[in-house]
Amino acid sequence: KIVPTSTDIAHLSHEFGFQLSGIKDRIDLCVEFADYANPQFDFIKVNTQSLIRDKMICHFAKKVFVFVSSEDYNTHLPRIPIEVSRFGIEMIEKELSGMGEAKIRTSKGEKVKTLETNYIIDLKLDKRFDFEDLDFKLKHIPGVLETGLFSNCTDKLFTVHQKAKTIKQEHNRVR
């Protein structure tokens, strides 16, 4: 059984004949593709259709394997996606602008909606930060529902070397 994190994964899984499921019990394995990861097992997921769903699946999984491109391992920090309420989005954006460059995510001139019909604000910070501390601060802003910061959930971290077409297991952690 597969618990999809996006409609793309749900469609692909269905095409291959996998049985889809919701979260009713613990999930055996969560596989995530990160846009940034560091040696402390923290990662950022930028390209997502629902941060709320992603975090729930990570939390309820017995094991979490994260794959990241070698170019994105402990290098530049990408923008941090923040799932926010539709109500008051402009005020939430202003509040986040006090921390860095905040911008409501759009596509073709329209605000991008998550699977739960919320919006995403991307936050670009100029310096490194503590994942847990920043996640805590962001979630205490009214209207912030979830962040793309994942901390203390990764069991195995793999770097993908695209040119050499190899995967290297960087870290193996016991939780």
mmCIF file of C-alpha atoms in Angstrom:
data_model
loop_
_atom_site.group_PDB
_atom_site.id
_atom_site.type_symbol
_atom_site.label_atom_id
_atom_site.label_comp_id
_atom_site.label_asym_id
_atom_site.label_seq_id
_atom_site.Cartn_x
_atom_site.Cartn_y
_atom_site.Cartn_z
ATOM 1 C CA LYS A 1 0.000 0.000 0.000
ATOM 2 C CA ILE A 2 1.147 3.497 -0.777
ATOM 3 C CA VAL A 3 0.189 6.733 0.975
ATOM 4 C CA PRO A 4 0.774 9.335 -1.737
ATOM 5 C CA THR A 5 2.069 12.795 -0.873
ATOM 6 C CA SER A 6 0.840 14.274 -4.152
ATOM 7 C CA THR A 7 -1.624 13.719 -6.944
ATOM 8 C CA ASP A 8 1.296 12.950 -9.291
ATOM 9 C CA ILE A 9 2.477 10.106 -7.052
ATOM 10 C CA ALA A 10 -1.103 8.866 -6.674
ATOM 11 C CA HIS A 11 -1.583 8.720 -10.467
ATOM 12 C CA LEU A 12 1.792 7.048 -11.025
ATOM 13 C CA SER A 13 1.172 4.509 -8.258
ATOM 14 C CA HIS A 14 -2.248 3.690 -9.693
ATOM 15 C CA GLU A 15 -0.722 3.160 -13.162
ATOM 16 C CA PHE A 16 1.691 0.588 -11.702
ATOM 17 C CA GLY A 17 -1.111 -1.191 -9.861
ATOM 18 C CA PHE A 18 -0.207 -0.202 -6.314
ATOM 19 C CA GLN A 19 -3.008 -0.007 -3.789
ATOM 20 C CA LEU A 20 -3.433 3.511 -2.391
ATOM 21 C CA SER A 21 -4.189 4.155 1.246
ATOM 22 C CA GLY A 22 -4.691 6.984 3.693
ATOM 23 C CA ILE A 23 -3.097 7.170 7.126
ATOM 24 C CA LYS A 24 -4.921 4.591 9.211
ATOM 25 C CA ASP A 25 -1.935 2.875 10.804
ATOM 26 C CA ARG A 26 1.778 3.451 11.043
ATOM 27 C CA ILE A 27 3.432 3.651 7.624
ATOM 28 C CA ASP A 28 6.337 1.263 7.033
ATOM 29 C CA LEU A 29 8.449 3.574 4.880
ATOM 30 C CA CYS A 30 8.350 7.202 3.795
ATOM 31 C CA VAL A 31 10.551 8.184 0.848
ATOM 32 C CA GLU A 32 11.191 11.907 0.421
ATOM 33 C CA PHE A 33 13.050 13.832 -2.264
ATOM 34 C CA ALA A 34 14.648 16.905 -0.724
ATOM 35 C CA ASP A 35 15.755 20.175 -2.275
ATOM 36 C CA TYR A 36 18.364 20.618 0.489
ATOM 37 C CA ALA A 37 19.791 18.404 3.243
ATOM 38 C CA ASN A 38 22.578 18.730 5.796
ATOM 39 C CA PRO A 39 24.699 16.351 7.919
ATOM 40 C CA GLN A 40 22.320 16.837 10.880
ATOM 41 C CA PHE A 41 19.593 14.988 8.893
ATOM 42 C CA ASP A 42 17.587 18.178 8.401
ATOM 43 C CA PHE A 43 16.064 18.755 4.999
ATOM 44 C CA ILE A 44 13.952 21.240 3.080
ATOM 45 C CA LYS A 45 11.254 20.204 0.652
ATOM 46 C CA VAL A 46 10.408 23.018 -1.774
ATOM 47 C CA ASN A 47 8.439 21.280 -4.510
ATOM 48 C CA THR A 48 5.318 19.982 -2.822
ATOM 49 C CA GLN A 49 1.550 20.011 -3.141
ATOM 50 C CA SER A 50 0.957 19.844 0.612
ATOM 51 C CA LEU A 51 3.383 20.443 3.458
ATOM 52 C CA ILE A 52 0.727 19.333 5.930
ATOM 53 C CA ARG A 53 0.409 15.953 4.192
ATOM 54 C CA ASP A 54 4.196 15.594 3.809
ATOM 55 C CA LYS A 55 4.786 16.227 7.522
ATOM 56 C CA MET A 56 2.029 13.830 8.586
ATOM 57 C CA ILE A 57 3.387 11.016 6.440
ATOM 58 C CA CYS A 58 6.929 11.619 7.755
ATOM 59 C CA HIS A 59 5.689 11.667 11.328
ATOM 60 C CA PHE A 60 3.654 8.461 11.068
ATOM 61 C CA ALA A 61 6.327 6.500 9.173
ATOM 62 C CA LYS A 62 8.419 3.857 10.936
ATOM 63 C CA LYS A 63 11.374 4.720 8.662
ATOM 64 C CA VAL A 64 12.134 7.829 6.590
ATOM 65 C CA PHE A 65 14.587 7.689 3.685
ATOM 66 C CA VAL A 66 15.587 11.010 2.123
ATOM 67 C CA PHE A 67 17.222 11.426 -1.283
ATOM 68 C CA VAL A 68 18.990 14.660 -2.228
ATOM 69 C CA SER A 69 21.096 15.672 -5.201
ATOM 70 C CA SER A 70 24.806 15.942 -4.375
ATOM 71 C CA GLU A 71 24.610 19.568 -5.591
ATOM 72 C CA ASP A 72 22.003 20.285 -2.892
ATOM 73 C CA TYR A 73 23.738 18.515 -0.008
ATOM 74 C CA ASN A 74 24.873 21.037 2.609
ATOM 75 C CA THR A 75 25.384 23.817 0.058
ATOM 76 C CA HIS A 76 23.130 26.768 -0.770
ATOM 77 C CA LEU A 77 19.930 27.228 1.161
ATOM 78 C CA PRO A 78 16.830 27.207 -1.022
ATOM 79 C CA ARG A 79 13.722 29.212 -0.336
ATOM 80 C CA ILE A 80 11.647 27.780 2.497
ATOM 81 C CA PRO A 81 8.041 27.007 1.587
ATOM 82 C CA ILE A 82 5.472 27.861 4.224
ATOM 83 C CA GLU A 83 1.878 26.625 3.952
ATOM 84 C CA VAL A 84 -0.462 29.365 5.148
ATOM 85 C CA SER A 85 -4.156 30.063 5.570
ATOM 86 C CA ARG A 86 -5.886 31.831 2.706
ATOM 87 C CA PHE A 87 -7.401 34.222 5.236
ATOM 88 C CA GLY A 88 -5.054 37.150 5.866
ATOM 89 C CA ILE A 89 -2.367 35.957 3.458
ATOM 90 C CA GLU A 90 -1.137 39.492 2.744
ATOM 91 C CA MET A 91 -0.596 40.148 6.472
ATOM 92 C CA ILE A 92 1.174 36.807 6.878
ATOM 93 C CA GLU A 93 3.439 37.722 3.951
ATOM 94 C CA LYS A 94 4.238 41.101 5.580
ATOM 95 C CA GLU A 95 5.026 39.384 8.893
ATOM 96 C CA LEU A 96 7.357 36.908 7.173
ATOM 97 C CA SER A 97 9.064 39.765 5.299
ATOM 98 C CA GLY A 98 10.556 40.818 8.641
ATOM 99 C CA MET A 99 12.603 37.598 8.567
ATOM 100 C CA GLY A 100 13.732 37.700 4.929
ATOM 101 C CA GLU A 101 12.389 37.948 1.405
ATOM 102 C CA ALA A 102 8.819 36.579 1.455
ATOM 103 C CA LYS A 103 6.742 36.023 -1.661
ATOM 104 C CA ILE A 104 3.385 34.357 -2.257
ATOM 105 C CA ARG A 105 3.932 31.465 -4.686
ATOM 106 C CA THR A 106 2.178 31.988 -8.010
ATOM 107 C CA SER A 107 1.876 30.133 -11.303
ATOM 108 C CA LYS A 108 0.494 31.753 -14.441
ATOM 109 C CA GLY A 109 -0.544 34.799 -12.425
ATOM 110 C CA GLU A 110 -2.590 32.813 -9.896
ATOM 111 C CA LYS A 111 -1.788 31.965 -6.284
ATOM 112 C CA VAL A 112 -0.790 28.310 -6.034
ATOM 113 C CA LYS A 113 -3.154 26.255 -3.855
ATOM 114 C CA THR A 114 -2.107 23.194 -1.879
ATOM 115 C CA LEU A 115 -4.141 19.978 -1.834
ATOM 116 C CA GLU A 116 -5.893 21.375 1.261
ATOM 117 C CA THR A 117 -6.625 24.645 -0.653
ATOM 118 C CA ASN A 118 -4.181 26.689 1.417
ATOM 119 C CA TYR A 119 -1.448 28.871 -0.100
ATOM 120 C CA ILE A 120 2.358 28.738 -0.082
ATOM 121 C CA ILE A 121 4.633 31.640 0.782
ATOM 122 C CA ASP A 122 8.300 31.170 -0.098
ATOM 123 C CA LEU A 123 10.791 32.672 2.355
ATOM 124 C CA LYS A 124 14.392 33.305 1.342
ATOM 125 C CA LEU A 125 16.852 33.803 4.184
ATOM 126 C CA ASP A 126 20.355 35.214 3.775
ATOM 127 C CA LYS A 127 22.043 33.140 6.462
ATOM 128 C CA ARG A 128 22.101 29.682 7.995
ATOM 129 C CA PHE A 129 19.679 28.910 10.798
ATOM 130 C CA ASP A 130 18.712 26.289 13.326
ATOM 131 C CA PHE A 131 15.931 24.225 11.730
ATOM 132 C CA GLU A 132 13.983 23.503 14.917
ATOM 133 C CA ASP A 133 14.225 27.071 16.183
ATOM 134 C CA LEU A 134 13.083 28.586 12.878
ATOM 135 C CA ASP A 135 10.255 26.040 12.497
ATOM 136 C CA PHE A 136 9.066 26.925 16.027
ATOM 137 C CA LYS A 137 9.175 30.688 15.325
ATOM 138 C CA LEU A 138 7.368 30.354 12.002
ATOM 139 C CA LYS A 139 4.572 28.194 13.424
ATOM 140 C CA HIS A 140 3.872 30.807 16.092
ATOM 141 C CA ILE A 141 2.852 33.330 13.457
ATOM 142 C CA PRO A 142 -0.947 33.245 13.216
ATOM 143 C CA GLY A 143 -1.971 31.741 9.882
ATOM 144 C CA VAL A 144 1.188 29.691 9.370
ATOM 145 C CA LEU A 145 0.029 26.073 9.155
ATOM 146 C CA GLU A 146 3.225 24.168 8.251
ATOM 147 C CA THR A 147 6.750 24.676 6.944
ATOM 148 C CA GLY A 148 9.029 22.885 4.508
ATOM 149 C CA LEU A 149 11.610 22.414 7.282
ATOM 150 C CA PHE A 150 12.004 18.773 8.278
ATOM 151 C CA SER A 151 14.074 18.037 11.378
ATOM 152 C CA ASN A 152 14.599 14.885 13.470
ATOM 153 C CA CYS A 153 12.696 12.566 11.161
ATOM 154 C CA THR A 154 15.313 11.139 8.749
ATOM 155 C CA ASP A 155 16.628 7.610 9.283
ATOM 156 C CA LYS A 156 18.740 7.321 6.121
ATOM 157 C CA LEU A 157 20.030 10.105 3.922
ATOM 158 C CA PHE A 158 21.186 9.336 0.381
ATOM 159 C CA THR A 159 22.991 11.668 -2.006
ATOM 160 C CA VAL A 160 22.335 11.202 -5.683
ATOM 161 C CA HIS A 161 25.277 11.920 -7.972
ATOM 162 C CA GLN A 162 23.449 12.624 -11.211
ATOM 163 C CA LYS A 163 26.466 12.827 -13.534
ATOM 164 C CA ALA A 164 27.915 9.544 -12.316
ATOM 165 C CA LYS A 165 24.395 8.077 -11.973
ATOM 166 C CA THR A 166 25.185 6.725 -8.519
ATOM 167 C CA ILE A 167 23.542 6.881 -5.115
ATOM 168 C CA LYS A 168 25.655 7.083 -1.986
ATOM 169 C CA GLN A 169 24.326 6.471 1.491
ATOM 170 C CA GLU A 170 25.648 9.435 3.443
ATOM 171 C CA HIS A 171 24.221 8.771 6.861
ATOM 172 C CA ASN A 172 22.449 6.046 8.756
ATOM 173 C CA ARG A 173 20.852 7.150 12.003
ATOM 174 C CA VAL A 174 18.989 5.272 14.681
ATOM 175 C CA ARG A 175 16.001 7.131 16.097
#
